[in-house]
Coordinates of C-alpha atoms in Angstrom, one line a residue:
Chain A
M1 CA 66.7 -9.4 2.2
A2 CA 67.3 -8.3 5.7
S3 CA 69.2 -5.4 4.9
A4 CA 66.9 -4.1 2.4
F5 CA 64.2 -4.1 5.1
N6 CA 66.5 -2.5 7.3
T7 CA 67.3 0.6 5.1
S8 CA 63.8 0.6 3.4
P9 CA 61.4 3.7 4.3
I10 CA 59.6 3.8 7.7
G11 CA 56.1 3.2 5.9
F12 CA 57.2 0.2 4.3
R13 CA 58.3 -1.5 7.1
I14 CA 55.4 -0.7 9.3
G15 CA 53.3 -2.1 6.5
A16 CA 55.3 -4.9 5.8
G17 CA 55.0 -5.7 9.4
L18 CA 51.5 -5.0 9.9
V19 CA 50.6 -7.5 7.1
G20 CA 53.1 -10.0 8.1
L21 CA 51.6 -10.0 11.5
L22 CA 47.9 -10.7 10.5
L23 CA 48.8 -13.1 7.9
A24 CA 50.8 -14.9 10.0
T25 CA 48.0 -15.0 12.7
A26 CA 45.5 -16.0 9.8
L27 CA 47.9 -19.0 9.1
V28 CA 48.1 -20.1 12.6
S29 CA 44.4 -20.2 13.1
L30 CA 44.2 -22.8 10.6
F31 CA 46.1 -25.1 13.2
W32 CA 45.6 -23.7 16.4
T33 CA 43.4 -21.2 18.1
P34 CA 43.1 -20.8 22.3
Y35 CA 39.8 -22.5 21.9
D36 CA 37.2 -23.7 19.0
P37 CA 36.1 -20.6 17.3
A38 CA 32.7 -22.4 17.0
M39 CA 32.3 -23.6 20.4
I40 CA 29.2 -22.4 22.1
V41 CA 29.6 -22.3 26.1
I42 CA 26.5 -20.3 27.2
A43 CA 27.7 -20.3 30.7
E44 CA 30.7 -18.1 29.4
K45 CA 28.9 -15.5 27.5
L46 CA 29.7 -12.1 27.3
K47 CA 32.8 -12.5 29.4
P48 CA 35.1 -9.5 29.9
I49 CA 38.7 -9.7 29.2
S50 CA 40.5 -12.3 31.6
F51 CA 43.5 -14.5 31.5
A52 CA 41.5 -17.4 30.2
H53 CA 40.1 -15.2 27.6
W54 CA 42.4 -12.5 26.3
L55 CA 39.9 -10.6 24.3
G56 CA 36.7 -12.1 26.2
T57 CA 33.9 -14.2 24.8
D58 CA 30.7 -13.0 22.6
H59 CA 26.9 -13.4 23.4
F60 CA 27.5 -17.3 22.7
G61 CA 30.5 -17.3 25.0
R62 CA 32.6 -18.2 22.0
D63 CA 36.3 -17.0 22.5
T64 CA 36.7 -13.5 20.6
L65 CA 40.5 -14.0 20.2
S66 CA 40.0 -17.1 18.4
M67 CA 37.0 -16.1 16.1
V68 CA 39.1 -12.7 15.2
M69 CA 41.8 -15.0 14.1
R70 CA 40.1 -17.7 12.1
G71 CA 37.9 -14.8 10.7
G72 CA 40.9 -13.4 9.1
V73 CA 41.2 -16.5 7.0
I74 CA 37.8 -16.0 5.6
S75 CA 38.3 -12.3 4.9
I76 CA 41.8 -12.8 3.4
V77 CA 40.4 -15.4 1.2
V78 CA 37.6 -13.6 -0.3
A79 CA 39.5 -10.7 -0.8
C80 CA 42.5 -12.6 -2.6
A81 CA 39.8 -14.5 -4.4
A82 CA 38.2 -11.3 -5.8
V83 CA 41.4 -9.6 -6.6
A84 CA 42.7 -12.5 -8.3
L85 CA 39.4 -12.7 -10.8
G86 CA 39.8 -8.8 -11.1
A87 CA 43.2 -9.2 -12.2
G88 CA 43.0 -12.4 -14.1
I89 CA 40.3 -10.9 -16.7
G90 CA 41.1 -7.2 -16.4
V91 CA 44.6 -7.2 -17.1
P92 CA 44.6 -9.4 -20.3
L93 CA 41.8 -7.5 -21.4
G94 CA 43.9 -4.0 -20.9
L95 CA 46.7 -5.8 -22.7
I96 CA 44.6 -6.5 -25.7
A97 CA 43.3 -3.0 -25.7
A98 CA 46.9 -1.4 -25.2
A99 CA 47.9 -4.0 -28.4
R100 CA 45.1 -3.4 -30.8
D101 CA 43.8 -0.3 -32.2
G102 CA 39.9 -0.2 -33.4
W103 CA 37.0 -2.0 -32.3
L104 CA 38.4 -4.0 -29.9
R105 CA 40.2 -1.5 -27.7
R106 CA 36.9 0.7 -27.9
L107 CA 34.8 -2.2 -26.6
V108 CA 37.3 -3.1 -23.7
L109 CA 37.5 0.8 -22.4
N110 CA 33.6 1.2 -23.0
G111 CA 33.1 -1.9 -21.4
S112 CA 35.3 -0.9 -18.5
D113 CA 33.3 2.6 -18.4
F114 CA 30.0 0.6 -18.0
L115 CA 31.2 -1.8 -15.3
F116 CA 32.6 1.1 -13.2
A117 CA 28.7 2.1 -12.9
F118 CA 28.0 -0.8 -10.5
P119 CA 29.8 -0.9 -7.2
A120 CA 30.5 -3.9 -5.6
L121 CA 27.6 -3.3 -3.5
L122 CA 25.2 -2.7 -6.2
T123 CA 26.3 -6.0 -7.8
A124 CA 26.2 -8.1 -4.6
I125 CA 22.5 -7.1 -4.5
L126 CA 21.8 -8.4 -8.0
L127 CA 23.8 -11.6 -7.9
Q128 CA 22.2 -12.5 -4.3
A129 CA 18.6 -12.8 -6.3
T130 CA 20.4 -15.7 -8.0
L131 CA 23.2 -16.9 -5.9
G132 CA 21.5 -16.1 -2.8
P133 CA 24.0 -14.5 0.1
G134 CA 27.0 -16.0 0.8
M135 CA 31.1 -16.4 0.0
M136 CA 30.6 -16.7 -3.5
N137 CA 28.2 -14.0 -4.3
A138 CA 30.7 -11.6 -2.1
I139 CA 33.8 -12.8 -4.3
L140 CA 32.3 -12.5 -7.5
A141 CA 30.4 -8.8 -6.8
I142 CA 34.0 -7.4 -5.5
G143 CA 35.7 -9.4 -8.4
I144 CA 33.4 -7.7 -11.2
F145 CA 34.0 -4.6 -10.0
N146 CA 37.9 -5.2 -10.1
I147 CA 37.8 -6.3 -13.5
P148 CA 37.7 -2.5 -15.1
V149 CA 39.9 -1.4 -12.6
F150 CA 42.8 -3.4 -13.7
A151 CA 41.9 -3.3 -17.5
R152 CA 42.1 0.3 -17.3
V153 CA 45.2 0.6 -15.2
T154 CA 46.9 -2.1 -17.3
H155 CA 45.9 -0.2 -20.7
G156 CA 46.9 3.5 -19.6
A157 CA 50.6 2.0 -18.3
A158 CA 50.9 -0.4 -21.5
L159 CA 50.1 2.0 -23.9
P160 CA 53.3 4.0 -23.7
I161 CA 55.5 0.9 -23.6
W162 CA 54.1 0.2 -27.2
T163 CA 56.0 3.5 -28.4
K164 CA 59.2 2.3 -27.2
D165 CA 62.2 1.2 -29.5
F166 CA 62.5 -2.1 -28.2
I167 CA 59.0 -3.1 -29.0
M168 CA 59.4 -1.6 -32.5
A169 CA 62.6 -3.9 -32.8
S170 CA 60.4 -6.8 -31.6
R171 CA 58.0 -6.1 -34.2
I172 CA 60.4 -6.0 -37.1
A173 CA 61.6 -9.1 -35.9
G174 CA 58.5 -10.8 -37.0
R175 CA 56.7 -11.1 -33.3
R176 CA 53.3 -11.5 -33.0
D177 CA 51.5 -9.0 -30.7
L178 CA 50.5 -11.7 -27.9
V179 CA 54.2 -12.6 -27.8
I180 CA 55.1 -8.8 -27.1
S181 CA 52.5 -8.1 -24.9
L182 CA 53.8 -11.0 -22.6
R183 CA 57.6 -10.9 -23.0
H184 CA 57.9 -7.1 -23.2
V185 CA 55.1 -5.4 -22.2
L186 CA 54.0 -7.1 -19.2
P187 CA 57.0 -7.4 -17.4
N188 CA 57.3 -3.3 -17.9
I189 CA 54.3 -2.7 -16.3
G190 CA 54.7 -5.6 -13.5
S191 CA 55.7 -3.5 -10.7
L192 CA 53.0 -0.8 -11.0
L193 CA 50.0 -3.9 -11.3
I194 CA 51.6 -5.3 -7.9
V195 CA 50.9 -2.0 -6.5
Q196 CA 47.6 -1.8 -8.0
L197 CA 47.2 -5.6 -6.4
T198 CA 47.9 -4.3 -2.8
V199 CA 45.7 -1.2 -3.4
Q200 CA 42.6 -3.7 -4.9
M201 CA 43.4 -5.8 -1.8
S202 CA 42.9 -3.4 0.7
L203 CA 39.8 -2.2 -1.2
A204 CA 38.1 -5.8 -1.5
L205 CA 39.0 -6.1 2.4
I206 CA 36.8 -3.4 3.3
A207 CA 34.2 -4.5 0.9
E208 CA 34.2 -8.0 2.1
A209 CA 33.1 -6.7 5.5
A210 CA 30.6 -4.4 4.4
L211 CA 28.9 -7.2 2.4
S212 CA 29.1 -9.4 5.2
Y213 CA 27.9 -6.9 7.8
I214 CA 24.9 -6.3 5.9
G215 CA 24.3 -10.1 5.4
L216 CA 24.9 -10.4 1.6
G217 CA 28.5 -11.8 1.9
V218 CA 29.7 -14.4 4.5
Q219 CA 27.0 -16.5 6.6
P220 CA 27.0 -17.9 10.1
P221 CA 28.5 -20.3 11.0
L222 CA 31.5 -19.3 9.3
P223 CA 33.5 -16.4 11.2
S224 CA 34.5 -13.2 9.3
W225 CA 35.6 -10.1 10.6
G226 CA 32.4 -8.2 8.8
R227 CA 30.1 -10.9 10.1
M228 CA 31.7 -10.5 13.5
L229 CA 31.0 -6.9 13.5
S230 CA 27.2 -7.4 12.5
E231 CA 26.7 -9.6 15.2
A232 CA 28.6 -7.2 17.8
Q233 CA 26.3 -4.3 16.7
T234 CA 23.5 -5.3 19.2
F235 CA 25.7 -5.5 22.3
I236 CA 27.7 -2.5 21.5
A237 CA 26.4 -0.9 24.7
V238 CA 27.2 -3.8 26.8
A239 CA 30.2 -5.1 25.3
P240 CA 32.0 -2.6 23.0
R241 CA 35.2 -4.5 22.7
L242 CA 33.1 -7.0 20.8
A243 CA 32.8 -4.5 17.6
L244 CA 36.3 -2.9 18.7
V245 CA 38.5 -5.8 18.0
P246 CA 37.3 -7.0 14.3
G247 CA 37.3 -3.7 13.4
L248 CA 40.4 -2.7 14.2
A249 CA 42.0 -6.3 12.7
I250 CA 40.2 -4.7 9.4
L251 CA 42.0 -1.2 10.1
L252 CA 45.2 -2.6 10.8
F253 CA 45.3 -5.1 7.8
V254 CA 44.0 -2.4 5.6
L255 CA 46.6 0.2 6.9
G256 CA 49.7 -2.1 6.2
L257 CA 48.6 -3.0 2.7
N258 CA 47.9 0.7 1.9
L259 CA 51.5 1.7 3.4
L260 CA 53.2 -1.2 1.6
G261 CA 51.5 0.1 -1.8
S262 CA 52.5 3.8 -1.3
A263 CA 55.9 2.6 -0.4
M264 CA 56.4 0.5 -3.3
S265 CA 54.8 3.1 -5.9
G266 CA 57.7 5.8 -4.3
R267 CA 54.7 8.0 -3.1
N268 CA 55.6 7.8 0.3
D269 CA 53.9 10.8 2.0
L270 CA 54.4 9.6 5.6
T271 CA 58.1 10.7 5.4
G272 CA 58.3 12.5 2.1
E273 CA 60.8 10.2 0.9
R274 CA 60.9 9.5 -2.8
R275 CA 61.7 5.9 -3.5
G276 CA 60.4 3.8 -5.8
F277 CA 59.4 0.1 -6.3
D278 CA 62.7 -0.6 -8.0
A279 CA 64.9 0.7 -5.2
L280 CA 63.3 -1.1 -3.0
F281 CA 63.7 -4.9 -4.7
R282 CA 66.4 -4.5 -7.1
R283 CA 69.4 -3.8 -4.8
Chain B
M1 CA 31.5 20.4 -29.9
A2 CA 27.8 19.7 -30.4
Q3 CA 28.8 16.6 -32.2
Q4 CA 30.9 15.3 -29.0
V5 CA 28.3 16.5 -26.9
A6 CA 25.6 14.2 -28.6
R7 CA 27.9 11.4 -28.9
R8 CA 28.5 11.5 -25.3
I9 CA 24.6 11.6 -24.6
G10 CA 24.1 8.7 -27.0
G11 CA 26.7 6.7 -25.2
F12 CA 25.0 7.4 -22.0
L13 CA 21.7 6.6 -23.2
A14 CA 22.8 3.0 -24.7
A15 CA 24.7 2.5 -21.4
L16 CA 21.5 3.1 -19.4
L17 CA 19.4 0.6 -21.8
L18 CA 22.0 -1.7 -21.3
A19 CA 22.2 -1.6 -17.6
S20 CA 18.2 -1.7 -17.8
L21 CA 18.5 -5.3 -19.4
V22 CA 21.3 -6.5 -17.3
I23 CA 19.3 -5.6 -13.8
F24 CA 16.3 -7.2 -15.2
T25 CA 18.1 -10.5 -16.2
A26 CA 19.8 -10.6 -12.8
V27 CA 16.7 -10.2 -10.8
E28 CA 13.7 -11.1 -12.6
V29 CA 14.7 -13.5 -15.0
L30 CA 17.8 -15.6 -13.7
P31 CA 16.1 -16.3 -10.5
G32 CA 13.1 -18.2 -11.7
D33 CA 9.6 -18.0 -11.0
S34 CA 8.9 -15.7 -7.9
A35 CA 5.3 -16.3 -7.5
Q36 CA 6.4 -20.0 -6.8
M37 CA 9.0 -18.7 -4.3
I38 CA 6.7 -16.9 -2.4
L39 CA 4.2 -19.8 -2.5
G40 CA 6.4 -22.5 -1.7
T41 CA 6.4 -26.1 -3.8
E42 CA 3.3 -27.0 -1.7
A43 CA 1.1 -24.5 -3.4
R44 CA -2.2 -25.2 -5.2
P45 CA -2.3 -24.9 -9.0
D46 CA -5.0 -22.2 -8.8
T47 CA -3.5 -20.1 -6.3
L48 CA -0.4 -20.4 -8.2
A49 CA -2.0 -19.3 -11.4
A50 CA -3.9 -16.5 -9.9
L51 CA -0.5 -15.2 -8.1
R52 CA 1.0 -15.2 -11.2
H53 CA -1.5 -13.3 -13.1
E54 CA -1.7 -10.4 -10.2
M55 CA 2.3 -10.2 -10.6
G56 CA 1.9 -9.9 -14.5
L57 CA 4.2 -13.4 -14.6
D58 CA 1.7 -14.7 -17.2
Q59 CA 2.9 -12.3 -19.6
P60 CA 6.1 -13.0 -22.0
V61 CA 9.4 -12.2 -20.6
T62 CA 9.9 -9.5 -23.1
Q63 CA 7.0 -7.9 -22.8
R64 CA 7.7 -7.7 -19.1
Y65 CA 10.6 -6.1 -19.7
A66 CA 9.1 -3.7 -22.5
D67 CA 6.5 -2.7 -19.9
W68 CA 9.2 -2.0 -16.9
V69 CA 11.5 0.3 -19.4
A70 CA 8.3 2.1 -20.7
G71 CA 7.1 2.6 -17.0
F72 CA 10.7 3.9 -16.1
V73 CA 10.7 6.4 -18.9
Q74 CA 7.3 7.7 -18.1
G75 CA 8.3 7.9 -14.2
D76 CA 6.3 4.9 -13.3
L77 CA 8.7 2.5 -11.5
G78 CA 6.4 -0.1 -11.0
T79 CA 4.3 -1.2 -7.7
S80 CA 5.6 -2.7 -4.8
R81 CA 4.1 -6.1 -3.7
T82 CA 4.3 -5.7 0.0
Y83 CA 3.7 -2.0 0.6
S84 CA 0.8 -1.9 -2.3
L85 CA 2.0 1.5 -3.3
S86 CA 4.0 2.5 -6.4
V87 CA 7.5 2.3 -6.0
S88 CA 8.2 6.2 -7.4
T89 CA 5.9 7.3 -4.3
L90 CA 8.1 4.8 -1.7
V91 CA 11.3 6.2 -3.3
A92 CA 10.3 10.0 -3.0
E93 CA 9.4 8.9 0.8
R94 CA 13.1 7.9 1.5
L95 CA 14.7 10.4 -0.3
V96 CA 14.4 12.9 1.9
V97 CA 16.7 11.2 3.9
S98 CA 19.1 9.7 1.5
V99 CA 19.7 12.9 -0.4
P100 CA 20.1 15.2 2.4
L101 CA 22.6 12.7 3.9
A102 CA 24.7 12.2 0.8
L103 CA 24.8 15.8 0.1
A104 CA 25.8 16.7 3.9
A105 CA 28.5 14.2 3.8
L106 CA 30.0 15.6 0.2
A107 CA 30.1 19.0 1.6
F108 CA 31.7 17.6 4.8
A109 CA 34.0 15.4 2.9
V110 CA 35.1 18.4 0.7
G111 CA 35.2 21.1 3.3
T112 CA 37.5 19.1 5.5
G113 CA 39.4 17.1 2.8
L114 CA 40.2 20.7 0.7
S115 CA 41.1 22.5 3.9
L116 CA 43.3 19.9 5.6
G117 CA 44.8 19.1 1.8
I118 CA 45.8 22.8 1.1
F119 CA 47.1 23.3 4.8
A120 CA 49.4 20.3 4.8
A121 CA 50.4 21.2 1.3
L122 CA 51.3 24.7 2.0
R123 CA 53.6 23.0 5.2
R124 CA 55.1 20.4 3.1
N125 CA 57.5 18.2 5.3
S126 CA 57.0 19.8 8.6
L127 CA 55.5 18.0 11.6
I128 CA 52.2 18.8 11.2
D129 CA 51.9 17.7 7.4
H130 CA 53.4 14.2 8.5
A131 CA 50.8 14.0 11.4
L132 CA 48.1 15.0 9.3
M133 CA 49.2 12.4 6.5
G134 CA 49.4 9.7 8.9
L135 CA 45.8 10.5 10.1
T136 CA 44.9 10.3 6.5
Q137 CA 46.1 6.8 5.7
I138 CA 44.3 5.7 9.2
G139 CA 41.1 7.5 7.5
I140 CA 41.4 5.6 4.5
A141 CA 41.8 2.5 6.1
V142 CA 38.8 2.4 8.5
P143 CA 35.7 0.8 7.1
N144 CA 33.1 3.6 7.3
F145 CA 30.4 1.4 9.0
W146 CA 32.8 0.4 11.4
F147 CA 33.7 3.9 12.4
A148 CA 30.1 4.5 12.4
M149 CA 29.6 2.0 15.3
V150 CA 33.1 3.7 17.2
L151 CA 30.7 7.3 16.8
V152 CA 27.5 5.6 18.1
L153 CA 29.5 4.3 21.2
V154 CA 31.4 7.4 21.8
F155 CA 28.7 9.9 21.1
A156 CA 25.3 8.2 21.4
V157 CA 26.2 5.5 24.3
N158 CA 28.8 7.2 26.5
L159 CA 28.1 11.0 25.9
R160 CA 24.6 10.9 24.8
I161 CA 25.0 13.9 22.7
F162 CA 23.5 12.5 19.4
P163 CA 20.5 9.9 18.9
A164 CA 22.0 6.0 18.3
G165 CA 19.7 6.0 15.3
G166 CA 16.2 6.2 13.9
F167 CA 14.8 9.3 12.4
P168 CA 12.3 11.6 13.5
G169 CA 11.2 13.1 10.1
W170 CA 11.5 16.4 8.8
A171 CA 8.1 17.2 10.3
Q172 CA 8.9 17.2 14.0
G173 CA 11.0 20.5 13.2
G174 CA 14.3 20.3 11.6
F175 CA 16.8 20.2 14.7
A176 CA 15.8 16.6 15.8
A177 CA 16.0 15.4 12.0
M178 CA 19.4 17.1 11.6
S179 CA 20.9 16.0 14.8
S180 CA 20.0 12.4 13.9
L181 CA 21.8 12.8 10.6
V182 CA 25.2 14.1 12.2
L183 CA 26.7 11.0 12.8
P184 CA 25.7 9.1 10.0
T185 CA 27.1 12.2 8.0
V186 CA 30.8 12.1 9.8
A187 CA 30.7 8.5 9.3
L188 CA 29.8 8.4 5.5
A189 CA 32.5 11.1 4.9
L190 CA 35.2 10.1 6.9
P191 CA 37.3 8.0 4.0
Q192 CA 36.4 10.4 1.4
A193 CA 37.8 13.4 3.6
A194 CA 40.9 11.4 3.9
I195 CA 41.2 10.8 0.3
L196 CA 40.4 14.0 -0.8
A197 CA 43.1 15.7 1.6
R198 CA 46.0 13.6 0.1
I199 CA 44.8 14.1 -3.5
V200 CA 44.4 17.9 -2.7
R201 CA 47.8 18.0 -1.1
A202 CA 49.7 16.0 -4.1
S203 CA 47.8 18.2 -6.6
L204 CA 48.6 21.3 -5.1
I205 CA 52.3 20.7 -4.4
E206 CA 52.6 19.6 -8.0
T207 CA 51.3 23.0 -9.0
L208 CA 53.5 25.1 -6.5
H209 CA 56.4 24.0 -8.7
E210 CA 55.2 24.8 -12.1
D211 CA 56.8 27.7 -14.0
Y212 CA 53.9 30.1 -14.1
M213 CA 53.7 29.9 -10.7
R214 CA 57.6 31.9 -10.9
T215 CA 55.9 34.0 -13.4
A216 CA 53.0 35.1 -11.0
R217 CA 55.5 36.0 -8.5
A218 CA 57.8 37.9 -11.0
K219 CA 55.1 40.0 -12.5
G220 CA 54.4 41.1 -8.3
L221 CA 51.7 38.6 -7.1
S222 CA 52.3 37.9 -3.4
H223 CA 52.9 34.2 -2.4
G224 CA 49.3 34.2 -1.3
Q225 CA 48.0 35.9 -4.3
A226 CA 49.7 33.4 -6.7
I227 CA 48.6 30.5 -4.5
R228 CA 44.7 31.5 -4.8
R229 CA 44.6 32.7 -8.3
H230 CA 47.0 30.0 -9.9
A231 CA 48.1 27.3 -7.9
L232 CA 44.6 26.3 -6.3
R233 CA 42.6 26.7 -9.7
N234 CA 45.0 24.4 -11.5
A235 CA 45.3 21.9 -8.7
M236 CA 41.1 21.8 -8.8
I237 CA 41.1 19.6 -12.1
P238 CA 42.1 16.4 -10.6
V239 CA 40.2 17.1 -7.2
L240 CA 36.8 17.7 -9.1
T241 CA 37.4 13.9 -10.9
I242 CA 37.7 12.4 -7.7
M243 CA 34.7 14.6 -6.3
G244 CA 32.7 13.0 -9.1
L245 CA 33.7 9.3 -8.3
Q246 CA 33.1 10.0 -4.6
L247 CA 29.4 11.0 -5.1
A248 CA 28.8 7.4 -6.5
F249 CA 30.7 6.0 -3.6
L250 CA 28.6 8.3 -1.1
L251 CA 25.5 7.0 -2.8
A252 CA 26.4 3.4 -2.4
G253 CA 28.3 3.8 1.1
A254 CA 24.8 5.6 2.1
I255 CA 23.0 2.1 1.9
I256 CA 25.4 0.4 4.2
I257 CA 25.7 3.5 6.5
E258 CA 21.4 3.8 6.7
N259 CA 21.4 0.1 7.9
V260 CA 24.0 1.0 10.5
F261 CA 21.7 3.9 12.1
A262 CA 18.4 2.3 11.0
L263 CA 17.7 5.6 8.9
P264 CA 14.6 5.0 6.4
G265 CA 16.5 6.0 3.3
L266 CA 16.9 4.4 0.2
G267 CA 19.1 1.7 1.6
R268 CA 17.1 0.6 4.2
L269 CA 13.9 0.2 1.4
I270 CA 16.2 -2.0 -0.6
F271 CA 17.3 -4.4 1.8
Q272 CA 13.7 -4.9 3.0
A273 CA 12.5 -5.4 -0.4
I274 CA 15.3 -8.0 -0.8
Q275 CA 14.1 -9.8 2.3
Q276 CA 10.7 -9.6 1.1
R277 CA 11.5 -10.7 -2.6
D278 CA 9.6 -7.8 -3.6
R279 CA 11.7 -7.7 -6.9
V280 CA 10.4 -4.8 -8.7
V281 CA 11.5 -2.4 -5.7
V282 CA 15.2 -3.9 -6.0
M283 CA 15.2 -3.5 -9.6
S284 CA 14.1 0.0 -9.8
I285 CA 16.0 1.3 -7.1
V286 CA 19.2 -0.4 -8.6
L287 CA 18.5 1.1 -11.9
L288 CA 18.0 4.4 -10.4
L289 CA 21.4 4.6 -8.4
V290 CA 23.6 3.1 -11.6
G291 CA 21.5 5.8 -13.7
T292 CA 22.7 8.5 -11.4
I293 CA 26.2 7.1 -11.1
M294 CA 26.2 7.2 -15.0
L295 CA 24.9 10.5 -15.0
I296 CA 27.2 12.1 -12.7
N297 CA 30.1 10.7 -15.3
L298 CA 28.4 12.3 -17.9
A299 CA 28.1 15.6 -16.1
L300 CA 31.8 15.4 -15.7
E301 CA 32.7 14.6 -19.4
L302 CA 30.5 17.6 -20.2
I303 CA 32.1 19.8 -17.8
Y304 CA 35.7 18.9 -19.2
L305 CA 34.8 19.3 -22.5
A306 CA 33.4 22.8 -21.7
V307 CA 36.7 23.8 -19.6
D308 CA 39.2 22.0 -21.5
P309 CA 39.7 22.8 -25.3
R310 CA 42.3 20.3 -25.9
L311 CA 39.5 17.5 -25.7
R312 CA 37.3 19.1 -28.1
K313 CA 40.0 18.9 -30.8
R314 CA 40.7 14.9 -30.2
N315 CA 38.2 12.4 -31.9

């Protein structure tokens, strides 16, 4: 695996490095942060970068580094849950649409078109009327928007597989559509779905930040990157680093995921190298 | 052809009706009695009944839905409780900020995206191509509201070239109004410009390798002529799809960017309405935005139908 990493395209290595670093930081923050990220010390408020506080403190005297570390956990959990929800419903729908001709396919595809007209932000606005703002609202809103994305991609990728000879053989052997979908179609579109997962993860991270920033997502006292940005805006002239740090964390994580995604899909425009998903993992 | 067009328009109307039902259920039915929420649980029954009557809540749900939809069709989007103004008036006031912002952002994104994409594609694999594509990777990864804050920090707080927020209105002269829209436009357009640049580049590189390009050169066109007349035109087909999708993203994105810059557009209106539990404002604006997105998709489908004869034959 180490040799595979060293010979892989530069974009993949940078992406894996960034994502690995930020995931590791979030993981560490569950057990250890320099300070308690929720600890308010008014005497220490808006302190600049120092040896005691590597990234300074915010308007409540909370340690920015600790908050950014812990904030990543919430942002990552929301993004993962939302994408899992979208893929968990969208992929089976896409498989069904590809396996069945007729009204079922039309229902799935028309339903996807319909959901596409509801960006996550608008869904969040609708859901908050019932659920109130919060983590659940963000997960559902972003997740619902991901359903048609995965349904479409799965359907589009699965259709050509259904015309292959081995599917015909399987049908002649009397296998049911469900078995064929799971055993033959799904493994053949797996790499494509993994690429789509990384792309949707990066979009979900940005969406979570946006929802929390405008107050529809994660609520205080929970720290998330979007919430930190929303609090930092008031102090942008006094302490710009409060806005820069969580924004950079989002930027680097999303950049890492996108680089991973394009390296895996074989569309590496950073170096012009054309190597696919298979070349990365099946050696 | 006519049948295809009629079927698509029918589909659009059905989707719009379904959307109105979903939005009404989510905002007006599921959350419960909004008069009770406004007055609290301690309210006197007669006050409650009076407010319910004033808000029309004593009518059956189906009647309220039918009234809302019927009004919408006639251009009456309901009356805002907090402003005591018709929602159409409020929306019209805000559109003079939101529409110029979205269109300026689209123009900026298309202008930058097209020129960078074409420039990079024609110098494929050169150092500048790699540098530009690296930059677009970063452009896509930047959350636009954060980029907006960075722009405020640099151009408003430090350099003092543009205002940090607010909108003086068009009556004060176009210059002040436009200069307050510059930073929001750039922030809103950046990720879209980056996406567009990458797609234009990929699409143009693909068409440059087509057989018809060799034919074009063989019949005596110069390299530049062949690119302008054949490669670019064909490369624009996927680009058009993305642009349609982007307009939808720009409409939603504008809601957040307007909040960063305190611009009195639709985005501000909808958030104030959420905080004041002014439900009819929320419902009507969401339906307007969703309807606009659906209308853009319908327009794109009809354009394809007109442009691509292959689509007309299929059923």
